[in-house]
Amino acid sequence: MNSRITDWQRRDFLKVSAATALGLTFTELPGIAGPFTREDFDHLVPADKKLSAEWVESLFARGTPAVLLSGDLKYVGMPVGGIGAGQLYLGGDGRLWHWDIFNEFIFTTDKGENCHYANPLVPSSPLAQQFTLKIGAKVHPLNGEEFTDVKFRGEYPIGIVEYADPNVPLTVKLEAFSPFIPLNTDDSSLPATIFQFTVRNTSAAPIEALLSGELENGVCLHHRTEAGMLRKQTLHEKGLTALLFSAEKILATASDTPSANTPKPAPALETLPDFGTMALALLGEMADEASTDSTVPFAEKLSGSLGRKLKLASGESVMVTFVLSWHFPNLSIKDSFKDCGRYYATKFSSALAVTQYVAAQFERLSSQTRLWRDTWYDSSLPFWFLDRTFLNASILATSTCYRLGNGRFYGWEGVGNCKGTCGHVYLYAQATARLFPDLERDVRERVDFGVAQQPDGAIHFRGEFCDIPAVDSQAGYVLRALREHQMSADDKFLRQLWPKIKLAAEWLIKKDDNDDGLIESNQHNTLDTDWFGKVAWLSGLYVASLAAATQMADEVGDLEFAGQCRKILEAGQKKLSEELFDGEYFINKVDSKHLDSINSGNGCEIDQVFGQSWAFQVGLPRIFPAKKTVSALKSLWRYNFTPDVGPYRAAYKPGRWYAMPGEAGLLMCSFPRSDWDFKQSSGRGKADWAAGYFNECMNGFEHQVAGHMIWEGMTLEGLAIERTVHDRYNASRRNPWNEIECGDHYARSMASYGVYLAACGYEYHGPKQHIGFAPKLTPENFKCAYTGAEGWGSYTQKLEGGKLNACIAVHWGKIKLKTIALEMADARSVRVFSQDKALPATLSHDGRRILITLGNSLEASLGQSIKITVS
């Protein structure tokens, strides 16, 4: 299916009933479906989705950037710190909130009224911070209370806030961000936020003004009952003026000498989690106004400000840049690591040192951050799609993720919930591996195939924080090892880890005690319990991991093991298809000895063909047959996708609320068959806590299915599922930058980047110097961003008059290529140029897929491009 909506698709998907509406409404949003009658929900999930024509058209339309206005700014909180450096939100009106940079862990829960899906957080701040514009004697704080016209546009990593008011003769545009440069992990992990203001005189007369930034000393913020002093200093250096905030202990006096009756002394200030330094700096020429140095006891508050005087003629504008930085090195993670420290503290000695680095490197850091943002959005893909598939990369800049003092990347499942960089949650996430592949390689090397792997090959799925393996994560470690190999510049990573990767695959093979490609014994998995029997989605992942192991074994020359894996792989493919496909979708055959265990049985389960989804992500051959896979995905659409989850959840009450009544979503599992239902799945009612997951709409799983549908050509359905997630997180309802599952900023939601890769039809193998694209939307005129092992840039193609013209441009770093895969019917000849020089190349094809092989390996660096013409 291409991106155009054909007549039969319209008839199938866009039927509009004239009957009385059920009451399904999407306030502040275009209606996605309906009207419905109660009869539509007789089976709880209507077979006819009745998607509105307007809404379907919006799925494919390029559209315009979504700009939030004053009424939709309440819940906005876009993370604007560095990777693993703490969590700090930029609010919809430009104010900062959710200051989780002090190592105090502002945890959340997924239960009841405390769930931030049902009850979103609203902005609050434990310390004073603001920017102000002073004109004459009048001070205008830059916020939504002072300015009547405030607009917000989030283009992660950059948040854009615009201020205007008829009573203020100046307009202000704020661009706030922390440096974010794919493949440059250290510069993307700075504990700093940049605020770049553009002030414009919109009046007919010249105006003088003062733009100021104010910050309260937040050092030891949560330990002010201790004895200590807050200090504020002003520093003038070439290129910056900085306010430095710190704390110091009160020196002991003779009367402070301990005695037998003296209470146990409080911990030393230097050991407190929120002990450290903060800084607010104004870049460029010396500040025109700055606070004086001062010291006060902890019982008092201490703030400081910096300002730049502006003289603007009519229509003139000027740019002013502030930098906020922090340095709180005393990190201990609850129930996980004590005194583990922060990675940024190994690079910088204080917040001042961070500020000095940002100031010295400002042009490079800011321009390359903007270059990535511009490369991402300079695309033919819809703006809403670009927003939703990328914004979850911001999870890396929340308190879900950390870079520890020893360099280790570590993550909760969601903020404060479920420790151990959980293998079967991060299995779904695709963003980190494509944007910062060294972080994923670190987890593979240090944790999965390091502290977590046992002598028999089993990998404990929470690292050192659990003592059992899980079948889905075990298969995932093998698949992810292949992905990390592909996102490397050479084969060093694979050759170094191969013995341990092989051992992990061998553990799975031992679980398959008869080498038929199906695992039947206990299978722990991401739904938090052991399943038994022949489970389509778990054995499907196992078979996919065998395909990955086969490819890696071939590459390292372990031909005997490659042959063993290939044999079981082929048996598993046959068994999956013959035994577990019921004519419509893939089911599970429950072990009769374990009927009291959780199992979806004959239910239509969301991950049933997950192994095939993963195969697309890393360019493996088919795991499930194409026709049966598409049938299974169509079943998920028919039986699990509902324009209103309300009727289903009214019937099946267990489960958490990640889609509310009146909201659309893809249910985790439905039960179309009369011989299996929810009670049987829950172990005859004994484990509703786990079977309750079936009734939920969990974002990460939905992203996975949406991407898989797009890979398989079910573009409309895939986009519809992705869009319903996007619509559920509309700013009128909750924070668009906080996808919630078990806790805020849930790591599984980084699966959304995989949906983007599916839309691009992207394939890559760094050591083999291979790249490929097969766009699923507007292939006749397509443009997208891409990342490789050593560089990134943009890809463009145009199909016209039986000719394909393509261009791979390098915007950062470099890319090495030997082969290029594209998609086109009836390709006969190819011409390749680089720097206006023709390159020898040959063409082969398999159906619509064409493979271009260059005569010699080509390295293209910054500013260079490779142009291809196929006819």
Short mmCIF file of C-alpha atoms in Angstrom, two decimals, residues 77-404:
data_model
loop_
_atom_site.label_atom_id
_atom_site.label_comp_id
_atom_site.label_asym_id
_atom_site.label_seq_id
_atom_site.Cartn_x
_atom_site.Cartn_y
_atom_site.Cartn_z
CA GLY A 77 6.94 20.34 30.30
CA MET A 78 9.66 19.73 27.73
CA PRO A 79 12.93 18.31 29.15
CA VAL A 80 15.76 20.77 28.48
CA GLY A 81 18.74 19.25 30.27
CA GLY A 82 21.50 16.97 29.04
CA ILE A 83 21.41 13.18 28.73
CA GLY A 84 21.54 11.57 32.17
CA ALA A 85 22.19 14.93 33.84
CA GLY A 86 18.94 15.34 35.77
CA GLN A 87 15.49 16.52 34.79
CA LEU A 88 14.35 20.08 34.16
CA TYR A 89 11.23 21.17 32.29
CA LEU A 90 10.65 24.14 30.06
CA GLY A 91 7.06 25.18 30.67
CA GLY A 92 4.65 26.35 28.01
CA ASP A 93 5.18 29.99 28.93
CA GLY A 94 8.95 29.68 29.27
CA ARG A 95 9.19 29.22 33.01
CA LEU A 96 11.23 26.33 34.36
CA TRP A 97 9.70 23.63 36.54
CA HIS A 98 10.16 20.06 37.80
CA TRP A 99 13.65 20.78 39.10
CA ASP A 100 14.86 17.20 39.54
CA ILE A 101 18.56 18.04 39.27
CA PHE A 102 19.34 17.83 42.99
CA ASN A 103 19.57 14.02 43.27
CA GLU A 104 16.38 13.92 45.31
CA PHE A 105 14.28 11.83 42.87
CA ILE A 106 10.82 13.18 42.28
CA PHE A 107 9.25 9.76 41.79
CA THR A 108 5.87 9.00 40.34
CA THR A 109 3.56 6.03 40.46
CA ASP A 110 1.17 4.43 38.01
CA LYS A 111 -1.58 3.80 40.53
CA GLY A 112 -4.85 5.56 41.19
CA GLU A 113 -4.96 9.29 41.59
CA ASN A 114 -1.18 9.58 41.57
CA CYS A 115 -0.93 8.45 37.95
CA HIS A 116 0.09 11.43 35.89
CA TYR A 117 -1.88 10.17 32.93
CA ALA A 118 -5.23 10.54 34.65
CA ASN A 119 -4.04 13.49 36.72
CA PRO A 120 -1.26 15.35 34.88
CA LEU A 121 1.28 17.35 36.77
CA VAL A 122 0.92 21.10 36.64
CA PRO A 123 3.91 23.46 36.84
CA SER A 124 5.43 24.18 40.23
CA SER A 125 8.90 25.24 41.26
CA PRO A 126 10.75 24.90 44.57
CA LEU A 127 12.92 27.92 43.79
CA ALA A 128 12.57 31.33 42.19
CA GLN A 129 13.65 31.69 38.58
CA GLN A 130 12.50 34.08 35.90
CA PHE A 131 13.46 36.27 32.99
CA THR A 132 12.13 39.80 32.83
CA LEU A 133 11.95 42.67 30.37
CA LYS A 134 12.11 46.14 31.89
CA ILE A 135 10.96 49.13 29.83
CA GLY A 136 11.20 52.38 31.70
CA ALA A 137 9.98 51.72 35.23
CA LYS A 138 7.73 48.84 34.18
CA VAL A 139 8.96 45.26 34.66
CA HIS A 140 7.39 42.60 32.46
CA PRO A 141 8.06 39.02 33.64
CA LEU A 142 8.29 36.70 30.65
CA ASN A 143 5.38 34.41 31.39
CA GLY A 144 1.77 33.72 30.48
CA GLU A 145 0.39 35.90 33.25
CA GLU A 146 2.10 39.06 32.05
CA PHE A 147 1.82 38.61 28.27
CA THR A 148 -1.58 38.08 26.66
CA ASP A 149 -0.19 36.35 23.59
CA VAL A 150 2.16 33.47 24.39
CA LYS A 151 2.93 30.71 21.88
CA PHE A 152 4.89 27.52 22.34
CA ARG A 153 6.41 25.28 19.70
CA GLY A 154 8.32 22.19 20.78
CA GLU A 155 10.90 20.91 18.31
CA TYR A 156 12.91 18.66 20.55
CA PRO A 157 15.59 19.41 21.61
CA ILE A 158 14.59 23.07 21.15
CA GLY A 159 11.59 24.67 22.84
CA ILE A 160 10.41 27.93 21.30
CA VAL A 161 8.33 30.46 23.27
CA GLU A 162 7.06 33.70 21.77
CA TYR A 163 5.73 36.63 23.82
CA ALA A 164 3.64 39.52 22.60
CA ASP A 165 1.21 41.94 24.18
CA PRO A 166 -0.53 45.06 22.77
CA ASN A 167 0.67 47.03 25.78
CA VAL A 168 4.32 46.04 25.34
CA PRO A 169 6.21 47.63 22.40
CA LEU A 170 8.70 44.73 22.21
CA THR A 171 8.19 41.10 21.22
CA VAL A 172 10.40 38.34 22.58
CA LYS A 173 11.27 34.95 21.15
CA LEU A 174 12.95 32.41 23.43
CA GLU A 175 14.73 29.30 22.17
CA ALA A 176 15.70 27.03 25.06
CA PHE A 177 17.71 23.82 24.79
CA SER A 178 20.58 21.76 26.07
CA PRO A 179 23.15 20.85 23.40
CA PHE A 180 21.91 17.77 21.52
CA ILE A 181 24.11 16.42 18.74
CA PRO A 182 23.54 12.83 17.61
CA LEU A 183 26.69 10.65 17.86
CA ASN A 184 28.33 13.25 20.13
CA THR A 185 27.19 11.84 23.45
CA ASP A 186 29.39 13.84 25.81
CA ASP A 187 28.39 17.22 24.41
CA SER A 188 24.78 16.05 24.56
CA SER A 189 25.13 15.17 28.26
CA LEU A 190 25.93 18.59 29.67
CA PRO A 191 24.19 19.75 32.87
CA ALA A 192 23.24 23.02 31.22
CA THR A 193 20.35 24.78 29.51
CA ILE A 194 20.80 27.57 26.98
CA PHE A 195 18.27 30.40 26.72
CA GLN A 196 18.59 32.43 23.55
CA PHE A 197 16.31 35.47 23.40
CA THR A 198 15.53 37.53 20.34
CA VAL A 199 13.99 40.88 21.28
CA ARG A 200 12.36 42.96 18.54
CA ASN A 201 11.08 46.54 18.62
CA THR A 202 7.64 46.50 17.02
CA SER A 203 6.90 50.16 17.70
CA ALA A 204 7.60 53.18 15.50
CA ALA A 205 9.98 54.76 18.03
CA PRO A 206 13.37 53.73 19.46
CA ILE A 207 13.19 51.89 22.78
CA GLU A 208 15.59 51.20 25.60
CA ALA A 209 15.04 48.13 27.75
CA LEU A 210 16.75 45.75 30.15
CA LEU A 211 16.54 41.97 29.69
CA SER A 212 17.39 40.21 32.95
CA GLY A 213 17.64 36.68 34.28
CA GLU A 214 17.05 35.85 37.94
CA LEU A 215 17.87 32.65 39.80
CA GLU A 216 17.60 31.56 43.41
CA ASN A 217 20.41 29.58 45.02
CA GLY A 218 19.13 26.00 45.04
CA VAL A 219 22.20 24.37 46.59
CA CYS A 220 21.23 22.15 49.55
CA LEU A 221 17.63 23.00 48.70
CA HIS A 222 16.21 20.02 50.55
CA HIS A 223 18.49 20.26 53.59
CA ARG A 224 18.01 23.81 54.80
CA THR A 225 17.46 22.60 58.36
CA GLU A 226 21.16 21.84 58.49
CA ALA A 227 23.68 24.44 59.60
CA GLY A 228 25.12 26.21 56.60
CA MET A 229 25.49 29.36 54.55
CA LEU A 230 24.41 30.15 51.01
CA ARG A 231 26.85 32.06 48.86
CA LYS A 232 26.43 34.10 45.70
CA GLN A 233 29.38 35.42 43.70
CA THR A 234 29.62 37.39 40.48
CA LEU A 235 32.41 36.59 38.06
CA HIS A 236 33.41 38.61 35.00
CA GLU A 237 35.43 36.81 32.33
CA LYS A 238 36.02 37.41 28.67
CA GLY A 239 32.84 36.37 26.92
CA LEU A 240 30.65 35.87 29.99
CA THR A 241 29.35 37.25 33.25
CA ALA A 242 28.29 34.57 35.72
CA LEU A 243 26.42 34.34 38.99
CA LEU A 244 27.85 31.44 40.97
CA PHE A 245 25.77 29.80 43.69
CA SER A 246 27.22 27.52 46.35
CA ALA A 247 26.88 26.52 50.00
CA GLU A 248 29.35 26.16 52.81
CA LYS A 249 29.25 24.85 56.34
CA ILE A 250 29.31 27.14 59.35
CA LEU A 251 32.68 26.94 61.00
CA ALA A 252 32.62 25.31 64.42
CA THR A 253 33.23 27.38 67.57
CA ALA A 254 34.41 26.35 71.02
CA SER A 255 30.79 25.99 72.17
CA ASP A 256 30.18 23.46 69.39
CA THR A 257 32.55 20.92 70.92
CA PRO A 258 30.70 17.57 71.18
CA SER A 259 29.87 16.17 74.61
CA ALA A 260 28.34 12.94 75.85
CA ASN A 261 24.86 14.48 75.61
CA THR A 262 25.35 15.97 72.13
CA PRO A 263 22.97 14.50 69.51
CA LYS A 264 24.47 12.57 66.63
CA PRO A 265 25.96 15.15 64.24
CA ALA A 266 24.18 15.86 60.99
CA PRO A 267 25.86 14.61 57.81
CA ALA A 268 28.55 16.87 56.44
CA LEU A 269 27.22 19.30 53.85
CA GLU A 270 29.72 18.04 51.29
CA THR A 271 28.12 14.59 51.40
CA LEU A 272 24.51 15.70 50.85
CA PRO A 273 22.90 14.78 47.53
CA ASP A 274 21.97 18.38 46.80
CA PHE A 275 25.36 19.80 47.71
CA GLY A 276 27.11 21.32 44.72
CA THR A 277 27.02 24.47 42.64
CA MET A 278 24.75 26.31 40.22
CA ALA A 279 25.41 29.15 37.81
CA LEU A 280 23.48 31.61 35.68
CA ALA A 281 25.60 33.29 33.03
CA LEU A 282 25.11 35.98 30.43
CA LEU A 283 27.25 35.38 27.35
CA GLY A 284 29.00 38.04 25.32
CA GLU A 285 29.98 41.45 26.60
CA MET A 286 29.98 42.13 30.32
CA ALA A 287 26.53 42.30 31.87
CA ASP A 288 25.20 45.83 32.32
CA GLU A 289 23.67 44.91 35.64
CA ALA A 290 24.67 42.12 38.03
CA SER A 291 24.01 41.26 41.67
CA THR A 292 26.67 41.87 44.25
CA ASP A 293 28.37 39.10 46.20
CA SER A 294 26.54 38.04 49.33
CA THR A 295 26.22 35.27 51.92
CA VAL A 296 23.17 34.37 54.02
CA PRO A 297 22.29 31.54 56.43
CA PHE A 298 20.26 28.58 55.20
CA ALA A 299 17.15 29.97 56.87
CA GLU A 300 17.05 32.78 54.29
CA LYS A 301 16.60 32.73 50.54
CA LEU A 302 19.31 34.04 48.24
CA SER A 303 18.71 35.11 44.64
CA GLY A 304 20.72 37.00 42.07
CA SER A 305 20.20 38.56 38.67
CA LEU A 306 22.07 39.56 35.52
CA GLY A 307 20.91 42.00 32.88
CA ARG A 308 21.72 43.32 29.42
CA LYS A 309 20.67 46.84 28.34
CA LEU A 310 19.10 47.02 24.90
CA LYS A 311 18.76 49.99 22.56
CA LEU A 312 16.52 49.15 19.65
CA ALA A 313 15.49 51.30 16.73
CA SER A 314 12.08 50.74 15.21
CA GLY A 315 11.98 47.24 13.66
CA GLU A 316 15.42 46.34 15.03
CA SER A 317 16.09 43.10 16.90
CA VAL A 318 18.91 41.84 19.10
CA MET A 319 19.86 38.44 20.51
CA VAL A 320 20.79 37.81 24.14
CA THR A 321 22.00 34.45 25.47
CA PHE A 322 21.89 33.11 29.03
CA VAL A 323 23.20 29.76 30.27
CA LEU A 324 21.95 27.93 33.34
CA SER A 325 24.26 25.18 34.61
CA TRP A 326 24.39 22.86 37.60
CA HIS A 327 26.82 20.48 39.25
CA PHE A 328 25.55 18.08 41.92
CA PRO A 329 27.98 15.15 41.96
CA ASN A 330 26.72 13.23 45.03
CA LEU A 331 24.39 10.80 43.26
CA SER A 332 23.07 7.68 44.94
CA ILE A 333 20.18 5.84 43.25
CA LYS A 334 17.56 4.39 45.56
CA ASP A 335 17.80 0.60 45.91
CA SER A 336 20.42 0.49 43.16
CA PHE A 337 23.72 2.33 43.60
CA LYS A 338 25.22 4.12 46.56
CA ASP A 339 27.63 6.97 45.92
CA CYS A 340 27.75 6.21 42.22
CA GLY A 341 28.26 9.86 41.26
CA ARG A 342 27.44 11.57 37.99
CA TYR A 343 29.39 11.29 34.77
CA TYR A 344 29.42 15.04 34.23
CA ALA A 345 31.32 15.44 37.51
CA THR A 346 34.22 13.50 36.00
CA LYS A 347 34.41 16.08 33.20
CA PHE A 348 33.78 19.29 35.13
CA SER A 349 34.72 20.44 38.62
CA SER A 350 31.81 22.84 39.11
CA ALA A 351 28.88 24.59 37.47
CA LEU A 352 31.28 27.39 36.57
CA ALA A 353 33.46 24.94 34.64
CA VAL A 354 30.38 23.75 32.75
CA THR A 355 29.47 27.34 31.92
CA GLN A 356 32.97 28.14 30.76
CA TYR A 357 32.93 25.11 28.46
CA VAL A 358 29.56 26.04 26.98
CA ALA A 359 30.71 29.64 26.47
CA ALA A 360 33.96 28.60 24.80
CA GLN A 361 32.22 26.07 22.53
CA PHE A 362 28.95 27.95 22.15
CA GLU A 363 28.97 28.50 18.42
CA ARG A 364 29.69 24.85 17.69
CA LEU A 365 27.28 23.46 20.29
CA SER A 366 24.37 25.69 19.36
CA SER A 367 24.85 25.54 15.59
CA GLN A 368 25.13 21.73 15.54
CA THR A 369 22.09 21.35 17.79
CA ARG A 370 20.12 23.59 15.44
CA LEU A 371 21.53 21.74 12.46
CA TRP A 372 20.14 18.44 13.75
CA ARG A 373 16.79 20.03 14.54
CA ASP A 374 16.64 21.57 11.07
CA THR A 375 17.75 18.34 9.40
CA TRP A 376 15.03 16.40 11.23
CA TYR A 377 12.23 18.79 10.30
CA ASP A 378 13.43 19.44 6.74
CA SER A 379 11.46 16.40 5.69
CA SER A 380 8.51 15.40 3.56
CA LEU A 381 6.97 13.50 6.48
CA PRO A 382 4.01 15.02 8.38
CA PHE A 383 4.93 17.46 11.14
CA TRP A 384 2.79 15.63 13.70
CA PHE A 385 4.61 12.39 12.83
CA LEU A 386 8.04 14.00 13.14
CA ASP A 387 7.04 15.45 16.51
CA ARG A 388 5.70 12.23 18.01
CA THR A 389 8.34 9.83 16.74
CA PHE A 390 11.24 11.98 17.95
CA LEU A 391 10.08 13.70 21.11
CA ASN A 392 10.50 10.51 23.17
CA ALA A 393 14.25 10.87 22.71
CA SER A 394 13.80 13.43 25.50
CA ILE A 395 13.41 10.48 27.90
CA LEU A 396 17.21 10.37 27.88
CA ALA A 397 17.17 13.84 29.48
CA THR A 398 14.82 12.89 32.32
CA SER A 399 15.27 11.14 35.64
CA THR A 400 14.51 7.86 33.90
CA CYS A 401 18.11 7.78 32.60
CA TYR A 402 21.52 8.34 34.15
CA ARG A 403 25.15 8.45 33.21
CA LEU A 404 26.93 7.23 36.34
#
